[in-house]
Every structure is written in structure tokens, then in C-alpha cells.
Amino acid sequence: MLLALLTLLLSACGTLPPTAPQPASTAQPARDDGELAAIAKASTPPGGLSGFRLLPLGPYALDARLQLIRRAQHSLDLQYYVIADDATGRLLLRSLRDAAARGVRVRLLVDDLYTAHTDAMLRALADQPNVEVRLFNPFCCLRGSTLGRFAGSLGDLHRVNHRMHNKLLIADGLFAVAGGRNIGDEYFMLDMSSNFVDMDSLVAGALIAQLQHIFDQYWNSEVVYPVQAIVAAAVPAAQAMAEFERLSPVEHAPPELPPVDALGYGPVGEDLDAGRVGLIWASARAFTDPPNKRDKMSPEEAREMSVSKEVRMQIWAAEHELVITSPYLIPGPLGIGAFEQLLRRQVHTVVLTNSLAATDEPLVHTGYARYRPQLLAYGVELYELSPERTRRSMRLGVFGSSFGRLHAKTAVVDRRTVFIGSMNLDPRSDTQNTELGIFVDSPALAKELLRIVNISKLQSAYRVRMDAYGQLQWLTMDGDTETVLTEEPETSPWLRLHNLLVSPFVPEQLL
């Protein structure tokens, strides 16, 4: 029976349909007319620098995106790993539809891994005037579920395992939002069960042209297909607008924004209304992987050309202090060697990652847990996010009955160089996913990011250490009271047993 099932699945394996070469499409240069142009001019000092405002609070990060979309008058370019079929995803897609109706050119690039429930909505959106939707590295067939897609691609797993993990929105070639957040309720404090602690930045100035070039590089790549070539239309083109309305119902308005965030900033929309945005200005560079990363490459070759290598080289070059946040932390032998070198150079190293209770990927946690004793032995100051403590803190959002999970991918080197991006410190970022990251040379921005990390590690996390017998301990401080735990906190015995049993059988390169 198993052989018959395998034969059936293999017979269902298909190939992508042939498509005519797509005409090259490039970002529109910034223009002098329009609301965002006037705001950018009033906000930008001379000198060719780039401006940044951190967005640690989920509702503020959503509002920043929606404000830019609603005020854009010429162009909107977006690329995301996930746009969920939930209230947030539908709100963003509706906002893009409304922008296109105003005459704004909309280009939307979505990774195809999680589009099983949004295929029809993306196709209906693409049938609107002024809108183009493309899919990164799409699956050929059996598109009704993620499992079905992989079953239909058994002969093509090397290709479909290559995903676009980038997150980027650019409005009128003048402002952008980049960082770690996908588009879904749980990234903006709107999910009832769990929400992510994450980090984005509003960006302006000189870096925008580089981000536009990066977007064009992906948009025009041979691994990107128009959604019309992959997803059949559910209705005739004349009915596409009504179909999109049906598929993207408005459930509720975005929540009311708190007056200030953890850094003391108000919502970006208030600054835009005032005609001038307060930003930190500095020199900056953006890094990305080539869209065809892993195409006919070995993992070693992909790692050598990966943006992860560039990022790691810069953060491992720390001379005095290195502070890292990474939700999925699997350093591997090379990473562990780098942590050992940091110890030898007496670099104070701090790492914040997810606890087993906080992670949404328990199997990935097994890969991290293998390296935890070595990290501690090499002097790493190690913190793991606590869902319960994050809920009680409320400094980085009101979680209500939901619990918090870390999703921010950041680093601060020597209190002056800041990294914000989509890259995790794990094998997938090295060899499988494409990533996007930004380095900023700014002590002022570093100070703000360290403030956010300190809120998490001191108020929302456990500090991990080893006792005199080499056993792990998890410490918390509530006022003057120290609590010491001797097993993975906030987890069930079944979850701990499950991870203990499966850990030896999970290849690290698959995590």
C-alpha cells in the first residue's frame, strides 16, 4: 500500500507551466510632487545619509505600513514571506487595492510557501487595474494545502525548499519599512493566542534607492512568476473586483494606538500629519541574497554567497560588546567557533532567544539546545524569552490572554553598529532562504535598540546559567526576589520528553 501511495504521489509530480518572458519592470524614481515627497524633503538633512525610526511596537509597525500605503501617490513595492489570510492580511491587501484605484502602481511579490489559503485573493487582486502580483519560486500543483504542494513536487524538492524570507515595503521611492515582521495578526498584537515581539524600522533617505534596486532584482528574477501563470481565475476578469471584495471581508478596524511606544515615540502617522518625520540619520547599507540562491549549488557554495556570511563577518568582528536577538538560534560548528573567538578577545556577548515555551518551532529548539552548554561555557550571557513574563511586562505591547514569542532579528556591535533584518542565526538562513538586512553606523540608534533588548531580557526573559555540577538553571528576578528553576520553564513534561526523544534524530541542516 505504501509503495502504491508513493507511486501515485510521484505520478502527480508536475512541473511549472512555461511562461513568456516577462518585460523588465523597475522602480519608479522618487518624484518631487505628492504628500510623501513634501514630508521627505522637510525631514531630510543634507549630506546623503539615511534616516531610521525603530518600530518595536506591533500596532505602530502596522500603522506605519498602512499610513505609507494610504498616502502613496505614485508607486508601492512590497515583498513578503507571508501575507496571511486573516484580518491584518486582508486589510493590507485592501489598502493596496484602494491605492491602485487612486492610480498608484502596485507591485506585490509574495513567497509561495504559505499562499494555499490566499491564492484566489491574490489572483483577484492581480486582476485589478494598476496591480501586479508575482509569486516567488511557486509550487506547480496540488495547491490547496502546503502538504499537497510538497507531495506534488516530490521530484523537485531541491527547488521548492528554496524560499524568499525578505520583508520590505517601499512607498513612492521615498519611505520604506524593513525588518522582521511578516503580514499577519500575530506580528501586530492582534492574535488571540500568541503574538511576536519583533522589530522593524521606518527608513528614508539614501538607502531607499538601494532597497529599490534589491526589489527590482527579485521582481525580475527567473524564479518569480506572475500569479496569473500559476493560479487559475475563479471568475471572469469583469467580476474580479466583486470576487476580491468577497474574499477579503473587513472584520474590524485596527486597534486604537497607544500614545507612545517604549522609546517615547508617537505613531508615525502623527508625524506624517505634521509634515515632518523625526528620524535618526546615519550611514547605512543593505544586504540581500541573490534570488536564485541554492540553484544548482551545494549548501557550502550557497553559504559562501549568502548574506548571512556578510552579516556574520560584521557581527563576529566585535571588539568590545556584541548583543544579538534571534528567535531561532542554531550556531553550528562555525558559529560556535566564532563565539569561542569572542571569548578569547574578551568581547562581552549577550544573546536573547526563545525559550522552549516561547518558540513556535519546538524541533528547531532541539538544534539550539545542543549548543546551549557550549554557549555558556564560552561566556555568553544567555537569555530566553518567557511567554508569561512577557505578558505581564506590557512594555512591548498588550498581550492580553495571548503569550509572547520572540521574532526580532537584530544585533548591536560595540554600541554603534546596528543590524536589523530578516535573517536568523540558523542553517536555513545560511543555505536555503533568501534574506534582507540593513547595517546602520549610529551610536544613537544602537542606544535605542539596546534599550528595547534590555526591556526584554530584564523584564520578559529567563537568564540561563550552569550550576557547579554542569546542570542548567533558569533565573528570574522579581524585585529583590530571585527564582531559580532547574528544568525548561513553562513547559509540560510531555513537551520536554518529546524534544528529548526526537533531538538525536533531527539533522541540523534540516532545521
Coordinates of C-alpha atoms in Angstrom, one line a residue:
M1 CA 0.0 0.0 0.0
L2 CA 2.8 2.4 0.8
L3 CA 4.5 1.6 -2.5
A4 CA 1.2 2.2 -4.3
L5 CA 0.7 5.5 -2.5
L6 CA 4.3 6.6 -3.3
T7 CA 3.7 5.7 -7.0
L8 CA 0.5 7.7 -7.0
L9 CA 2.2 10.7 -5.5
L10 CA 5.2 10.5 -7.9
S11 CA 2.8 10.3 -10.8
A12 CA 1.2 13.5 -9.5
C13 CA 4.5 15.4 -9.6
G14 CA 4.3 18.2 -12.1
T15 CA 6.3 21.0 -13.5
L16 CA 5.8 24.7 -13.6
P17 CA 4.0 25.9 -16.7
P18 CA 6.0 27.6 -19.4
T19 CA 5.7 31.3 -19.3
A20 CA 6.6 34.0 -21.8
P21 CA 9.5 36.2 -20.7
Q22 CA 8.2 39.0 -18.5
P23 CA 9.0 42.5 -19.5
A24 CA 11.6 44.1 -17.2
S25 CA 10.0 46.3 -14.6
T26 CA 12.0 48.8 -12.5
A27 CA 11.2 51.0 -9.5
Q28 CA 9.9 54.4 -10.2
P29 CA 12.4 57.2 -9.2
A30 CA 11.2 59.5 -6.4
R31 CA 9.3 62.5 -7.7
D32 CA 9.1 66.0 -6.2
D33 CA 5.3 66.1 -6.2
G34 CA 3.0 64.4 -3.6
E35 CA 2.5 64.4 0.1
L36 CA 5.3 61.9 0.9
A37 CA 7.7 63.9 -1.2
A38 CA 7.0 67.1 0.7
I39 CA 7.4 65.2 4.0
A40 CA 10.6 63.6 2.9
K41 CA 12.0 67.0 1.8
A42 CA 11.1 68.6 5.2
S43 CA 12.6 65.6 7.2
T44 CA 15.9 65.0 5.3
P45 CA 19.1 66.9 6.3
P46 CA 21.8 67.5 3.8
G47 CA 24.7 65.0 3.5
G48 CA 23.3 61.9 1.7
L49 CA 22.5 60.0 4.9
S50 CA 19.7 57.5 5.7
G51 CA 17.0 58.0 8.3
F52 CA 15.7 55.4 10.7
R53 CA 13.0 55.1 13.4
L54 CA 12.7 51.8 15.2
L55 CA 9.2 50.2 15.3
P56 CA 9.3 47.8 18.3
L57 CA 5.5 48.0 19.0
G58 CA 3.4 45.9 16.7
P59 CA 0.4 48.3 16.3
Y60 CA 2.8 51.1 15.5
A61 CA 4.5 48.9 12.9
L62 CA 1.2 48.1 11.2
D63 CA 0.1 51.7 11.3
A64 CA 3.4 52.8 9.7
R65 CA 2.7 50.4 6.7
L66 CA -0.9 51.5 6.3
Q67 CA -0.1 55.2 6.6
L68 CA 2.5 54.9 3.8
I69 CA 0.2 52.9 1.6
R70 CA -2.7 55.4 2.1
R71 CA -0.5 58.4 1.4
A72 CA 1.4 57.0 -1.6
Q73 CA 0.6 58.7 -4.9
H74 CA 2.9 57.0 -7.4
S75 CA 4.2 53.6 -6.5
L76 CA 4.2 50.8 -3.9
D77 CA 6.6 47.9 -4.0
L78 CA 6.2 45.1 -1.4
Q79 CA 7.9 41.7 -0.9
Y80 CA 6.9 39.4 2.0
Y81 CA 7.5 35.8 3.0
V82 CA 4.0 35.6 4.5
I83 CA 0.8 37.5 3.9
A84 CA -1.8 35.7 6.0
D85 CA -5.5 35.2 5.2
D86 CA -6.5 37.0 8.4
A87 CA -7.7 40.4 9.4
T88 CA -4.3 42.0 9.0
G89 CA -3.5 40.3 5.7
R90 CA -6.9 41.3 4.2
L91 CA -6.6 44.8 5.5
L92 CA -3.2 45.3 3.9
L93 CA -4.4 43.8 0.5
R94 CA -7.5 46.0 0.6
S95 CA -5.3 49.1 1.2
L96 CA -3.2 48.1 -1.8
R97 CA -6.4 47.7 -3.9
D98 CA -7.5 51.2 -2.8
A99 CA -4.1 52.7 -3.7
A100 CA -4.2 51.1 -7.1
A101 CA -7.7 52.6 -7.6
R102 CA -6.1 56.1 -7.0
G103 CA -3.7 55.4 -9.8
V104 CA -0.7 54.1 -7.8
R105 CA 1.3 51.4 -9.4
V106 CA 1.4 48.4 -7.1
R107 CA 3.9 45.6 -7.3
L108 CA 3.4 42.8 -4.8
L109 CA 5.9 39.9 -4.5
V110 CA 4.9 37.0 -2.2
D111 CA 6.8 33.8 -1.4
D112 CA 4.6 30.9 -2.4
L113 CA 5.1 28.6 0.6
Y114 CA 2.1 29.9 2.6
T115 CA -0.3 31.0 -0.1
A116 CA -2.6 27.9 -0.1
H117 CA -5.4 30.0 1.5
T118 CA -4.7 33.3 -0.3
D119 CA -4.3 32.0 -3.9
A120 CA -7.7 33.2 -5.0
M121 CA -7.5 36.5 -3.2
L122 CA -4.0 37.3 -4.7
R123 CA -5.3 36.3 -8.2
A124 CA -8.4 38.6 -7.8
L125 CA -6.1 41.4 -6.6
A126 CA -3.8 40.9 -9.6
D127 CA -6.8 41.4 -11.9
Q128 CA -7.3 44.9 -10.6
P129 CA -6.0 47.9 -12.7
N130 CA -2.5 49.1 -11.8
V131 CA -1.7 45.9 -9.7
E132 CA 0.8 43.2 -10.5
V133 CA 1.2 40.2 -8.2
R134 CA 4.1 37.7 -8.6
L135 CA 5.0 34.5 -6.7
F136 CA 8.5 33.6 -5.6
N137 CA 9.5 30.1 -6.6
P138 CA 5.9 28.7 -6.9
F139 CA 4.7 25.2 -6.5
C140 CA 3.3 23.6 -9.6
C141 CA 0.2 21.8 -8.4
L142 CA -2.0 20.4 -5.7
R143 CA -2.1 23.9 -4.3
G144 CA -4.9 23.5 -1.8
S145 CA -2.6 22.8 1.1
T146 CA 1.1 23.1 2.0
L147 CA 1.3 19.3 2.3
G148 CA -0.3 18.8 -1.0
R149 CA 2.1 21.2 -2.7
F150 CA 5.1 19.3 -1.4
A151 CA 3.5 16.0 -2.4
G152 CA 3.1 17.3 -5.9
S153 CA 6.7 18.4 -6.0
L154 CA 8.4 15.3 -4.8
G155 CA 10.7 15.3 -7.8
D156 CA 11.6 19.0 -7.3
L157 CA 12.2 19.3 -3.6
H158 CA 15.6 20.9 -4.0
R159 CA 14.0 23.8 -5.8
V160 CA 10.9 24.3 -3.6
N161 CA 12.9 24.2 -0.4
H162 CA 14.4 27.5 -1.5
R163 CA 12.2 30.3 -0.1
M164 CA 12.2 34.1 0.0
H165 CA 12.3 35.3 3.6
N166 CA 12.6 39.0 2.9
K167 CA 10.2 41.7 4.3
L168 CA 10.1 45.1 2.6
L169 CA 7.6 47.8 1.7
I170 CA 8.6 50.9 -0.3
A171 CA 6.3 53.9 -0.9
D172 CA 6.8 56.4 -3.7
G173 CA 10.6 55.7 -3.7
L174 CA 10.8 57.9 -0.5
F175 CA 10.0 55.8 2.6
A176 CA 10.3 52.1 3.4
V177 CA 9.6 49.7 6.2
A178 CA 12.0 46.8 6.6
G179 CA 12.8 44.3 9.4
G180 CA 11.5 41.1 10.8
R181 CA 7.7 41.2 10.5
N182 CA 5.5 39.3 8.1
I183 CA 1.9 40.3 7.4
G184 CA -0.4 38.6 9.8
D185 CA -2.3 39.2 13.1
E186 CA 0.4 37.6 15.3
Y187 CA 3.0 40.1 14.2
F188 CA 1.0 43.1 15.2
M189 CA -0.5 42.1 18.6
L190 CA -3.9 41.1 17.1
D191 CA -3.8 37.3 17.6
M192 CA -5.8 35.8 20.4
S193 CA -3.4 33.1 21.3
S194 CA 0.2 34.2 20.7
N195 CA 1.9 37.3 19.4
F196 CA 5.5 38.1 18.4
V197 CA 8.0 40.5 19.9
D198 CA 9.6 41.8 16.7
M199 CA 11.5 44.7 15.2
D200 CA 11.1 46.8 12.1
S201 CA 12.4 50.2 11.1
L202 CA 10.9 53.1 9.1
V203 CA 13.6 54.1 6.6
A204 CA 14.2 57.2 4.5
G205 CA 17.0 58.9 2.6
A206 CA 19.9 57.5 0.6
L207 CA 19.2 53.8 1.4
I208 CA 15.9 53.8 -0.4
A209 CA 17.5 53.7 -3.9
Q210 CA 19.5 50.6 -2.8
L211 CA 16.3 48.9 -1.4
Q212 CA 14.5 49.7 -4.7
H213 CA 17.4 48.0 -6.6
I214 CA 17.1 45.0 -4.4
F215 CA 13.3 44.8 -5.0
D216 CA 13.8 45.0 -8.8
Q217 CA 16.5 42.3 -8.6
Y218 CA 13.8 39.9 -7.1
W219 CA 10.9 41.1 -9.2
N220 CA 12.7 40.5 -12.5
S221 CA 14.2 37.2 -11.4
E222 CA 13.7 34.0 -13.4
V223 CA 12.4 32.2 -10.2
V224 CA 9.5 34.7 -10.0
Y225 CA 6.2 34.0 -11.8
P226 CA 3.1 36.2 -12.4
V227 CA 0.3 34.8 -10.2
Q228 CA -1.9 34.5 -13.4
A229 CA 0.5 31.9 -14.7
I230 CA 0.1 29.7 -11.6
V231 CA -3.4 30.3 -10.2
A232 CA -6.5 30.0 -12.5
A233 CA -9.0 32.8 -12.3
A234 CA -12.1 31.8 -10.3
V235 CA -14.3 34.3 -12.2
P236 CA -14.1 36.3 -15.4
A237 CA -12.0 39.4 -15.3
A238 CA -15.0 41.6 -15.3
Q239 CA -16.1 40.1 -11.9
A240 CA -12.6 40.2 -10.3
M241 CA -13.4 43.3 -8.2
A242 CA -16.5 41.7 -6.7
E243 CA -14.6 38.5 -6.1
F244 CA -11.8 40.4 -4.3
E245 CA -14.5 42.1 -2.1
R246 CA -16.0 38.7 -1.3
L247 CA -12.6 37.1 -0.4
S248 CA -11.3 40.0 1.7
P249 CA -14.1 40.9 4.2
V250 CA -13.4 43.7 6.7
E251 CA -13.8 42.2 10.1
H252 CA -12.8 45.2 12.3
A253 CA -10.7 48.3 12.2
P254 CA -7.1 48.3 13.5
P255 CA -6.9 48.7 17.3
E256 CA -6.5 52.1 18.9
L257 CA -2.9 53.1 19.1
P258 CA -1.2 53.8 22.5
P259 CA 0.0 57.4 22.8
V260 CA 3.7 56.4 22.8
D261 CA 5.9 53.4 22.4
A262 CA 8.7 52.0 24.6
L263 CA 11.1 54.6 23.1
G264 CA 8.8 57.5 23.7
Y265 CA 7.8 58.0 20.0
G266 CA 4.2 58.6 18.9
P267 CA 2.7 56.9 15.9
V268 CA 4.3 57.6 12.6
G269 CA 1.0 58.8 11.2
E270 CA 1.1 61.8 13.7
D271 CA 4.5 62.9 12.3
L272 CA 3.2 62.4 8.7
D273 CA 0.2 64.6 9.5
A274 CA 2.6 67.2 10.9
G275 CA 4.6 67.2 7.7
R276 CA 7.9 66.1 9.2
V277 CA 9.2 62.8 10.5
G278 CA 11.7 62.6 13.3
L279 CA 14.4 60.1 12.3
I280 CA 17.9 59.2 13.3
W281 CA 20.3 59.9 10.4
A282 CA 23.4 57.9 9.7
S283 CA 25.4 55.9 7.1
A284 CA 23.8 52.6 6.2
R285 CA 24.0 49.7 3.8
A286 CA 21.5 47.0 2.8
F287 CA 22.4 43.4 2.1
T288 CA 20.5 40.6 0.3
D289 CA 20.9 37.2 -1.1
P290 CA 20.6 36.6 -4.9
P291 CA 17.1 35.4 -5.7
N292 CA 18.4 32.2 -7.2
K293 CA 20.4 31.2 -4.2
R294 CA 20.8 27.4 -4.0
D295 CA 20.1 27.0 -7.7
K296 CA 22.5 24.2 -8.7
M297 CA 24.6 24.9 -5.7
S298 CA 25.8 22.8 -2.8
P299 CA 25.0 24.0 0.7
E300 CA 28.6 25.1 1.1
E301 CA 28.5 27.2 -2.1
A302 CA 25.2 28.7 -1.0
R303 CA 26.7 29.6 2.4
E304 CA 29.7 31.3 0.8
M305 CA 27.5 33.6 -1.3
S306 CA 24.9 34.1 1.4
V307 CA 24.1 37.4 3.0
S308 CA 24.4 35.5 6.3
K309 CA 28.1 35.3 5.7
E310 CA 28.4 39.1 5.3
V311 CA 26.3 39.7 8.4
R312 CA 28.2 37.2 10.5
M313 CA 31.6 38.6 9.4
Q314 CA 30.5 42.0 10.7
I315 CA 29.0 40.9 14.0
W316 CA 31.8 38.5 14.8
A317 CA 34.3 41.4 14.3
A318 CA 33.0 43.0 17.5
E319 CA 35.8 44.3 19.7
H320 CA 34.1 45.1 23.0
E321 CA 30.5 44.1 23.1
L322 CA 28.0 42.1 20.9
V323 CA 24.3 41.9 21.6
I324 CA 22.2 39.6 19.5
T325 CA 18.5 38.7 19.3
S326 CA 17.5 35.7 17.2
P327 CA 14.3 33.7 17.6
Y328 CA 15.9 30.6 16.0
L329 CA 19.5 30.2 17.1
I330 CA 21.5 27.3 15.8
P331 CA 25.1 28.5 15.6
G332 CA 26.6 25.3 14.1
P333 CA 30.3 24.4 14.4
L334 CA 31.3 27.7 12.6
G335 CA 29.2 29.8 14.9
I336 CA 30.4 28.1 18.0
G337 CA 33.9 28.7 16.9
A338 CA 33.1 32.4 16.4
F339 CA 31.6 32.6 20.0
E340 CA 34.9 31.0 21.3
Q341 CA 36.9 33.6 19.5
L342 CA 34.8 36.3 21.1
L343 CA 35.6 34.9 24.5
R344 CA 39.3 34.8 23.6
R345 CA 39.1 38.5 22.6
Q346 CA 37.2 39.2 25.9
V347 CA 34.2 40.6 24.0
H348 CA 31.1 40.8 26.2
T349 CA 28.5 38.8 24.4
V350 CA 24.7 38.8 25.1
V351 CA 22.2 36.6 23.3
L352 CA 18.4 36.8 23.6
T353 CA 16.4 33.9 22.0
N354 CA 13.2 32.0 22.6
S355 CA 12.7 29.5 25.5
L356 CA 11.2 26.2 24.7
A357 CA 7.9 27.5 26.0
A358 CA 8.0 30.6 23.7
T359 CA 9.2 29.1 20.4
D360 CA 6.7 28.2 17.7
E361 CA 9.3 25.7 16.3
P362 CA 10.0 23.1 19.1
L363 CA 12.1 21.0 16.7
V364 CA 14.3 24.0 15.9
H365 CA 14.8 24.5 19.7
T366 CA 16.3 21.0 19.8
G367 CA 19.1 22.3 17.5
Y368 CA 19.7 25.3 19.7
A369 CA 19.6 23.2 22.9
R370 CA 22.6 21.1 21.7
Y371 CA 24.7 24.2 21.7
R372 CA 23.4 25.8 24.9
P373 CA 26.1 24.4 27.3
Q374 CA 28.9 25.4 24.9
L375 CA 27.5 29.0 24.6
L376 CA 27.5 29.3 28.4
A377 CA 31.0 27.7 28.6
Y378 CA 32.2 30.4 26.2
G379 CA 31.0 33.2 28.4
V380 CA 27.8 34.1 26.5
E381 CA 25.3 35.9 28.7
L382 CA 22.2 33.9 27.6
Y383 CA 18.6 34.9 27.9
E384 CA 15.4 33.1 26.9
L385 CA 12.1 34.8 26.4
S386 CA 9.4 33.9 28.8
P387 CA 5.8 33.9 27.5
E388 CA 4.3 34.6 30.9
R389 CA 6.8 37.3 31.9
T390 CA 6.3 39.0 28.5
R391 CA 2.6 39.1 29.0
R392 CA 3.0 40.7 32.5
S393 CA 5.5 43.3 31.3
M394 CA 3.4 45.0 28.7
R395 CA 6.3 47.3 27.8
L396 CA 6.4 45.9 24.2
G397 CA 2.7 45.5 23.7
V398 CA -0.5 44.5 25.4
F399 CA -0.7 40.7 25.0
G400 CA -4.0 40.2 26.9
S401 CA -4.6 36.4 27.2
S402 CA -2.1 35.6 24.5
F403 CA 1.6 34.9 25.2
G404 CA 4.7 36.4 23.7
R405 CA 7.3 34.9 21.3
L406 CA 10.5 36.4 20.1
H407 CA 10.7 37.1 16.3
A408 CA 13.2 40.0 16.1
K409 CA 16.4 39.5 14.3
T410 CA 18.9 42.2 15.4
A411 CA 22.4 42.8 16.5
V412 CA 24.3 45.7 18.1
V413 CA 28.1 45.7 17.7
D414 CA 30.3 47.8 20.0
R415 CA 27.3 50.0 20.8
R416 CA 27.5 51.8 17.4
T417 CA 26.7 49.4 14.6
V418 CA 23.1 48.1 14.3
F419 CA 21.8 45.2 12.3
I420 CA 18.1 44.9 11.5
G421 CA 16.8 42.3 9.1
S422 CA 15.0 39.0 8.3
M423 CA 18.0 36.7 9.0
N424 CA 18.0 34.1 11.8
L425 CA 21.2 32.6 13.1
D426 CA 20.4 29.1 11.7
P427 CA 21.2 26.8 8.8
R428 CA 18.1 27.8 6.7
S429 CA 19.2 31.4 6.6
D430 CA 22.7 30.3 5.6
T431 CA 21.8 27.9 2.8
Q432 CA 18.1 27.8 1.9
N433 CA 16.3 31.1 2.4
T434 CA 17.0 34.4 0.8
E435 CA 17.3 37.2 3.4
L436 CA 17.4 41.0 3.6
G437 CA 19.3 43.0 6.2
I438 CA 20.4 46.6 7.0
F439 CA 23.6 47.7 8.8
V440 CA 23.5 51.2 10.3
D441 CA 26.5 53.0 11.7
S442 CA 24.9 55.0 14.5
P443 CA 25.6 55.1 18.3
A444 CA 22.2 56.9 18.8
L445 CA 20.2 54.1 17.0
A446 CA 22.3 51.5 18.9
K447 CA 21.3 53.1 22.2
E448 CA 17.6 52.8 21.3
L449 CA 17.9 49.2 20.1
L450 CA 19.8 48.2 23.3
R451 CA 17.1 49.8 25.3
I452 CA 14.5 47.6 23.7
V453 CA 16.7 44.5 24.2
N454 CA 17.2 45.3 27.8
I455 CA 13.4 45.6 28.4
S456 CA 13.0 42.1 27.0
K457 CA 16.0 40.5 28.8
L458 CA 15.3 42.1 32.2
Q459 CA 11.5 42.1 32.3
S460 CA 10.5 39.3 29.9
A461 CA 13.1 36.6 29.9
Y462 CA 15.0 34.0 32.0
R463 CA 18.7 34.2 32.3
V464 CA 20.3 30.8 31.7
R465 CA 23.3 29.6 33.6
M466 CA 25.1 26.3 34.6
D467 CA 25.5 25.4 38.3
A468 CA 28.6 24.0 39.8
Y469 CA 27.6 20.5 38.6
G470 CA 27.1 21.5 35.0
Q471 CA 23.3 21.5 35.2
L472 CA 21.3 24.2 33.5
Q473 CA 19.3 26.7 35.6
W474 CA 16.8 29.4 34.6
L475 CA 16.8 32.6 36.8
T476 CA 14.3 35.4 37.1
M477 CA 14.3 38.5 39.3
D478 CA 11.0 40.0 40.5
G479 CA 12.0 43.0 42.6
D480 CA 14.6 41.7 45.0
T481 CA 13.4 38.1 44.8
E482 CA 15.4 35.6 42.7
T483 CA 13.7 32.5 41.5
V484 CA 15.9 29.6 40.2
L485 CA 14.3 26.8 38.1
T486 CA 16.0 23.6 37.1
E487 CA 14.0 22.4 34.1
E488 CA 12.7 24.1 31.0
P489 CA 10.3 26.7 32.4
E490 CA 6.6 27.0 31.5
T491 CA 6.7 23.6 29.6
S492 CA 4.8 20.4 30.1
P493 CA 6.6 17.1 30.9
W494 CA 5.3 15.8 27.6
L495 CA 6.9 18.6 25.5
R496 CA 10.2 18.2 27.3
L497 CA 10.1 14.4 26.8
H498 CA 9.2 14.8 23.2
N499 CA 12.1 17.1 22.4
L500 CA 14.5 14.9 24.4
L501 CA 13.5 11.8 22.4
V502 CA 13.5 13.4 18.9
S503 CA 16.6 15.6 19.3
P504 CA 19.1 12.9 18.3
F505 CA 17.2 12.1 15.1
V506 CA 16.7 15.6 13.7
P507 CA 19.5 16.5 11.3
E508 CA 20.7 20.0 12.0
Q509 CA 20.8 21.0 8.3
L510 CA 17.1 20.4 8.1
L511 CA 16.2 22.8 10.9

